[in-house]
Amino acid sequence: MKKLILAFALLTSTAIFAETETGVHTVFSRISSADAEAKMMDVVEAIKSRRIRLQNCNSRNAKVYGAGVNGMSYRVNRHGELQKQWSAYVKYRCN
């Protein structure tokens, strides 16, 4: 009987884990890393309060499990000039 219960628990936990999807939401700023960080924190709050529609969540509960601010990089504009750009990311999981 114990083995049957353990097997059922393992099967249930595997099924729950199989339905979990993860994703990354990226934000950009051309002002500064502090602005990218502020935008990142806004996205974290929007995910927590379900104000943002995430691409692969399909209206399921999303939980943030990581975030960070990347360093400065350069991007070419439409005139071929280099412009500074900072980026930040928010990692989330949908159950």
JSON list of C-alpha atoms in Angstrom, two decimals:
[
{"chain": "A", "resi": 1, "resn": "MET", "atom": "CA", "xyz": [0.00, 0.00, 0.00]},
{"chain": "A", "resi": 2, "resn": "LYS", "atom": "CA", "xyz": [2.86, 2.41, 0.85]},
{"chain": "A", "resi": 3, "resn": "LYS", "atom": "CA", "xyz": [4.49, 1.73, -2.52]},
{"chain": "A", "resi": 4, "resn": "LEU", "atom": "CA", "xyz": [1.23, 2.50, -4.29]},
{"chain": "A", "resi": 5, "resn": "ILE", "atom": "CA", "xyz": [0.88, 5.82, -2.45]},
{"chain": "A", "resi": 6, "resn": "LEU", "atom": "CA", "xyz": [4.49, 6.75, -3.20]},
{"chain": "A", "resi": 7, "resn": "ALA", "atom": "CA", "xyz": [4.05, 5.86, -6.87]},
{"chain": "A", "resi": 8, "resn": "PHE", "atom": "CA", "xyz": [0.89, 7.99, -7.07]},
{"chain": "A", "resi": 9, "resn": "ALA", "atom": "CA", "xyz": [2.67, 10.93, -5.37]},
{"chain": "A", "resi": 10, "resn": "LEU", "atom": "CA", "xyz": [5.56, 10.66, -7.81]},
{"chain": "A", "resi": 11, "resn": "LEU", "atom": "CA", "xyz": [3.21, 10.52, -10.79]},
{"chain": "A", "resi": 12, "resn": "THR", "atom": "CA", "xyz": [1.24, 13.53, -9.53]},
{"chain": "A", "resi": 13, "resn": "SER", "atom": "CA", "xyz": [4.34, 15.64, -8.89]},
{"chain": "A", "resi": 14, "resn": "THR", "atom": "CA", "xyz": [5.73, 14.73, -12.32]},
{"chain": "A", "resi": 15, "resn": "ALA", "atom": "CA", "xyz": [2.47, 15.77, -14.00]},
{"chain": "A", "resi": 16, "resn": "ILE", "atom": "CA", "xyz": [2.47, 19.10, -12.16]},
{"chain": "A", "resi": 17, "resn": "PHE", "atom": "CA", "xyz": [6.10, 19.75, -13.11]},
{"chain": "A", "resi": 18, "resn": "ALA", "atom": "CA", "xyz": [5.42, 18.86, -16.75]},
{"chain": "A", "resi": 19, "resn": "GLU", "atom": "CA", "xyz": [2.77, 21.59, -16.98]},
{"chain": "A", "resi": 20, "resn": "THR", "atom": "CA", "xyz": [5.11, 24.29, -15.69]},
{"chain": "A", "resi": 21, "resn": "GLU", "atom": "CA", "xyz": [6.39, 26.70, -18.33]},
{"chain": "A", "resi": 22, "resn": "THR", "atom": "CA", "xyz": [9.08, 29.31, -17.93]},
{"chain": "A", "resi": 23, "resn": "GLY", "atom": "CA", "xyz": [9.79, 32.51, -19.78]},
{"chain": "A", "resi": 24, "resn": "VAL", "atom": "CA", "xyz": [11.89, 35.65, -19.83]},
{"chain": "A", "resi": 25, "resn": "HIS", "atom": "CA", "xyz": [10.55, 39.18, -20.23]},
{"chain": "A", "resi": 26, "resn": "THR", "atom": "CA", "xyz": [13.22, 41.67, -21.38]},
{"chain": "A", "resi": 27, "resn": "VAL", "atom": "CA", "xyz": [13.09, 45.46, -21.02]},
{"chain": "A", "resi": 28, "resn": "PHE", "atom": "CA", "xyz": [15.40, 48.02, -22.62]},
{"chain": "A", "resi": 29, "resn": "SER", "atom": "CA", "xyz": [16.46, 51.56, -21.79]},
{"chain": "A", "resi": 30, "resn": "ARG", "atom": "CA", "xyz": [18.52, 54.11, -23.68]},
{"chain": "A", "resi": 31, "resn": "ILE", "atom": "CA", "xyz": [18.85, 56.38, -20.64]},
{"chain": "A", "resi": 32, "resn": "SER", "atom": "CA", "xyz": [20.78, 54.48, -17.95]},
{"chain": "A", "resi": 33, "resn": "SER", "atom": "CA", "xyz": [21.06, 51.22, -16.05]},
{"chain": "A", "resi": 34, "resn": "ALA", "atom": "CA", "xyz": [19.01, 52.79, -13.24]},
{"chain": "A", "resi": 35, "resn": "ASP", "atom": "CA", "xyz": [16.17, 53.39, -15.70]},
{"chain": "A", "resi": 36, "resn": "ALA", "atom": "CA", "xyz": [16.41, 49.77, -16.91]},
{"chain": "A", "resi": 37, "resn": "GLU", "atom": "CA", "xyz": [16.27, 48.63, -13.28]},
{"chain": "A", "resi": 38, "resn": "ALA", "atom": "CA", "xyz": [13.19, 50.79, -12.61]},
{"chain": "A", "resi": 39, "resn": "LYS", "atom": "CA", "xyz": [11.46, 49.32, -15.67]},
{"chain": "A", "resi": 40, "resn": "MET", "atom": "CA", "xyz": [12.41, 45.83, -14.51]},
{"chain": "A", "resi": 41, "resn": "MET", "atom": "CA", "xyz": [10.84, 46.44, -11.08]},
{"chain": "A", "resi": 42, "resn": "ASP", "atom": "CA", "xyz": [7.68, 47.74, -12.78]},
{"chain": "A", "resi": 43, "resn": "VAL", "atom": "CA", "xyz": [7.44, 44.51, -14.78]},
{"chain": "A", "resi": 44, "resn": "VAL", "atom": "CA", "xyz": [7.96, 42.42, -11.62]},
{"chain": "A", "resi": 45, "resn": "GLU", "atom": "CA", "xyz": [5.06, 44.24, -9.92]},
{"chain": "A", "resi": 46, "resn": "ALA", "atom": "CA", "xyz": [2.91, 43.91, -13.06]},
{"chain": "A", "resi": 47, "resn": "ILE", "atom": "CA", "xyz": [3.50, 40.15, -13.15]},
{"chain": "A", "resi": 48, "resn": "LYS", "atom": "CA", "xyz": [2.66, 39.81, -9.46]},
{"chain": "A", "resi": 49, "resn": "SER", "atom": "CA", "xyz": [-0.58, 41.76, -9.84]},
{"chain": "A", "resi": 50, "resn": "ARG", "atom": "CA", "xyz": [-1.45, 40.10, -13.19]},
{"chain": "A", "resi": 51, "resn": "ARG", "atom": "CA", "xyz": [-1.57, 43.44, -15.06]},
{"chain": "A", "resi": 52, "resn": "ILE", "atom": "CA", "xyz": [0.75, 42.22, -17.81]},
{"chain": "A", "resi": 53, "resn": "ARG", "atom": "CA", "xyz": [-0.11, 39.57, -20.39]},
{"chain": "A", "resi": 54, "resn": "LEU", "atom": "CA", "xyz": [2.73, 37.11, -20.77]},
{"chain": "A", "resi": 55, "resn": "GLN", "atom": "CA", "xyz": [3.19, 35.30, -24.04]},
{"chain": "A", "resi": 56, "resn": "ASN", "atom": "CA", "xyz": [3.31, 31.67, -22.91]},
{"chain": "A", "resi": 57, "resn": "CYS", "atom": "CA", "xyz": [1.22, 31.79, -19.71]},
{"chain": "A", "resi": 58, "resn": "ASN", "atom": "CA", "xyz": [-2.30, 31.67, -21.15]},
{"chain": "A", "resi": 59, "resn": "SER", "atom": "CA", "xyz": [-3.77, 33.56, -18.16]},
{"chain": "A", "resi": 60, "resn": "ARG", "atom": "CA", "xyz": [-2.30, 31.14, -15.62]},
{"chain": "A", "resi": 61, "resn": "ASN", "atom": "CA", "xyz": [-0.63, 32.26, -12.42]},
{"chain": "A", "resi": 62, "resn": "ALA", "atom": "CA", "xyz": [2.88, 33.54, -13.11]},
{"chain": "A", "resi": 63, "resn": "LYS", "atom": "CA", "xyz": [5.54, 33.79, -10.43]},
{"chain": "A", "resi": 64, "resn": "VAL", "atom": "CA", "xyz": [8.82, 35.65, -10.71]},
{"chain": "A", "resi": 65, "resn": "TYR", "atom": "CA", "xyz": [11.88, 33.56, -9.83]},
{"chain": "A", "resi": 66, "resn": "GLY", "atom": "CA", "xyz": [14.73, 35.75, -11.05]},
{"chain": "A", "resi": 67, "resn": "ALA", "atom": "CA", "xyz": [15.61, 39.19, -12.35]},
{"chain": "A", "resi": 68, "resn": "GLY", "atom": "CA", "xyz": [18.71, 41.12, -13.28]},
{"chain": "A", "resi": 69, "resn": "VAL", "atom": "CA", "xyz": [20.15, 44.13, -15.03]},
{"chain": "A", "resi": 70, "resn": "ASN", "atom": "CA", "xyz": [22.55, 43.45, -17.87]},
{"chain": "A", "resi": 71, "resn": "GLY", "atom": "CA", "xyz": [25.42, 45.73, -18.75]},
{"chain": "A", "resi": 72, "resn": "MET", "atom": "CA", "xyz": [25.53, 48.37, -21.40]},
{"chain": "A", "resi": 73, "resn": "SER", "atom": "CA", "xyz": [25.54, 47.38, -25.04]},
{"chain": "A", "resi": 74, "resn": "TYR", "atom": "CA", "xyz": [25.30, 49.26, -28.31]},
{"chain": "A", "resi": 75, "resn": "ARG", "atom": "CA", "xyz": [22.58, 49.17, -30.92]},
{"chain": "A", "resi": 76, "resn": "VAL", "atom": "CA", "xyz": [22.67, 50.58, -34.42]},
{"chain": "A", "resi": 77, "resn": "ASN", "atom": "CA", "xyz": [19.88, 53.02, -35.22]},
{"chain": "A", "resi": 78, "resn": "ARG", "atom": "CA", "xyz": [18.29, 53.49, -38.64]},
{"chain": "A", "resi": 79, "resn": "HIS", "atom": "CA", "xyz": [21.01, 55.99, -39.63]},
{"chain": "A", "resi": 80, "resn": "GLY", "atom": "CA", "xyz": [23.82, 53.51, -38.92]},
{"chain": "A", "resi": 81, "resn": "GLU", "atom": "CA", "xyz": [24.97, 55.27, -35.73]},
{"chain": "A", "resi": 82, "resn": "LEU", "atom": "CA", "xyz": [25.76, 53.40, -32.54]},
{"chain": "A", "resi": 83, "resn": "GLN", "atom": "CA", "xyz": [23.56, 54.17, -29.53]},
{"chain": "A", "resi": 84, "resn": "LYS", "atom": "CA", "xyz": [24.00, 53.04, -25.95]},
{"chain": "A", "resi": 85, "resn": "GLN", "atom": "CA", "xyz": [21.43, 50.62, -24.59]},
{"chain": "A", "resi": 86, "resn": "TRP", "atom": "CA", "xyz": [20.90, 48.92, -21.23]},
{"chain": "A", "resi": 87, "resn": "SER", "atom": "CA", "xyz": [18.75, 45.85, -20.76]},
{"chain": "A", "resi": 88, "resn": "ALA", "atom": "CA", "xyz": [17.15, 44.03, -17.85]},
{"chain": "A", "resi": 89, "resn": "TYR", "atom": "CA", "xyz": [15.32, 40.72, -17.64]},
{"chain": "A", "resi": 90, "resn": "VAL", "atom": "CA", "xyz": [12.65, 39.10, -15.49]},
{"chain": "A", "resi": 91, "resn": "LYS", "atom": "CA", "xyz": [12.40, 35.30, -15.37]},
{"chain": "A", "resi": 92, "resn": "TYR", "atom": "CA", "xyz": [8.99, 33.87, -14.56]},
{"chain": "A", "resi": 93, "resn": "ARG", "atom": "CA", "xyz": [7.32, 30.51, -14.17]},
{"chain": "A", "resi": 94, "resn": "CYS", "atom": "CA", "xyz": [3.69, 29.64, -15.03]},
{"chain": "A", "resi": 95, "resn": "ASN", "atom": "CA", "xyz": [1.88, 26.87, -13.19]}
]
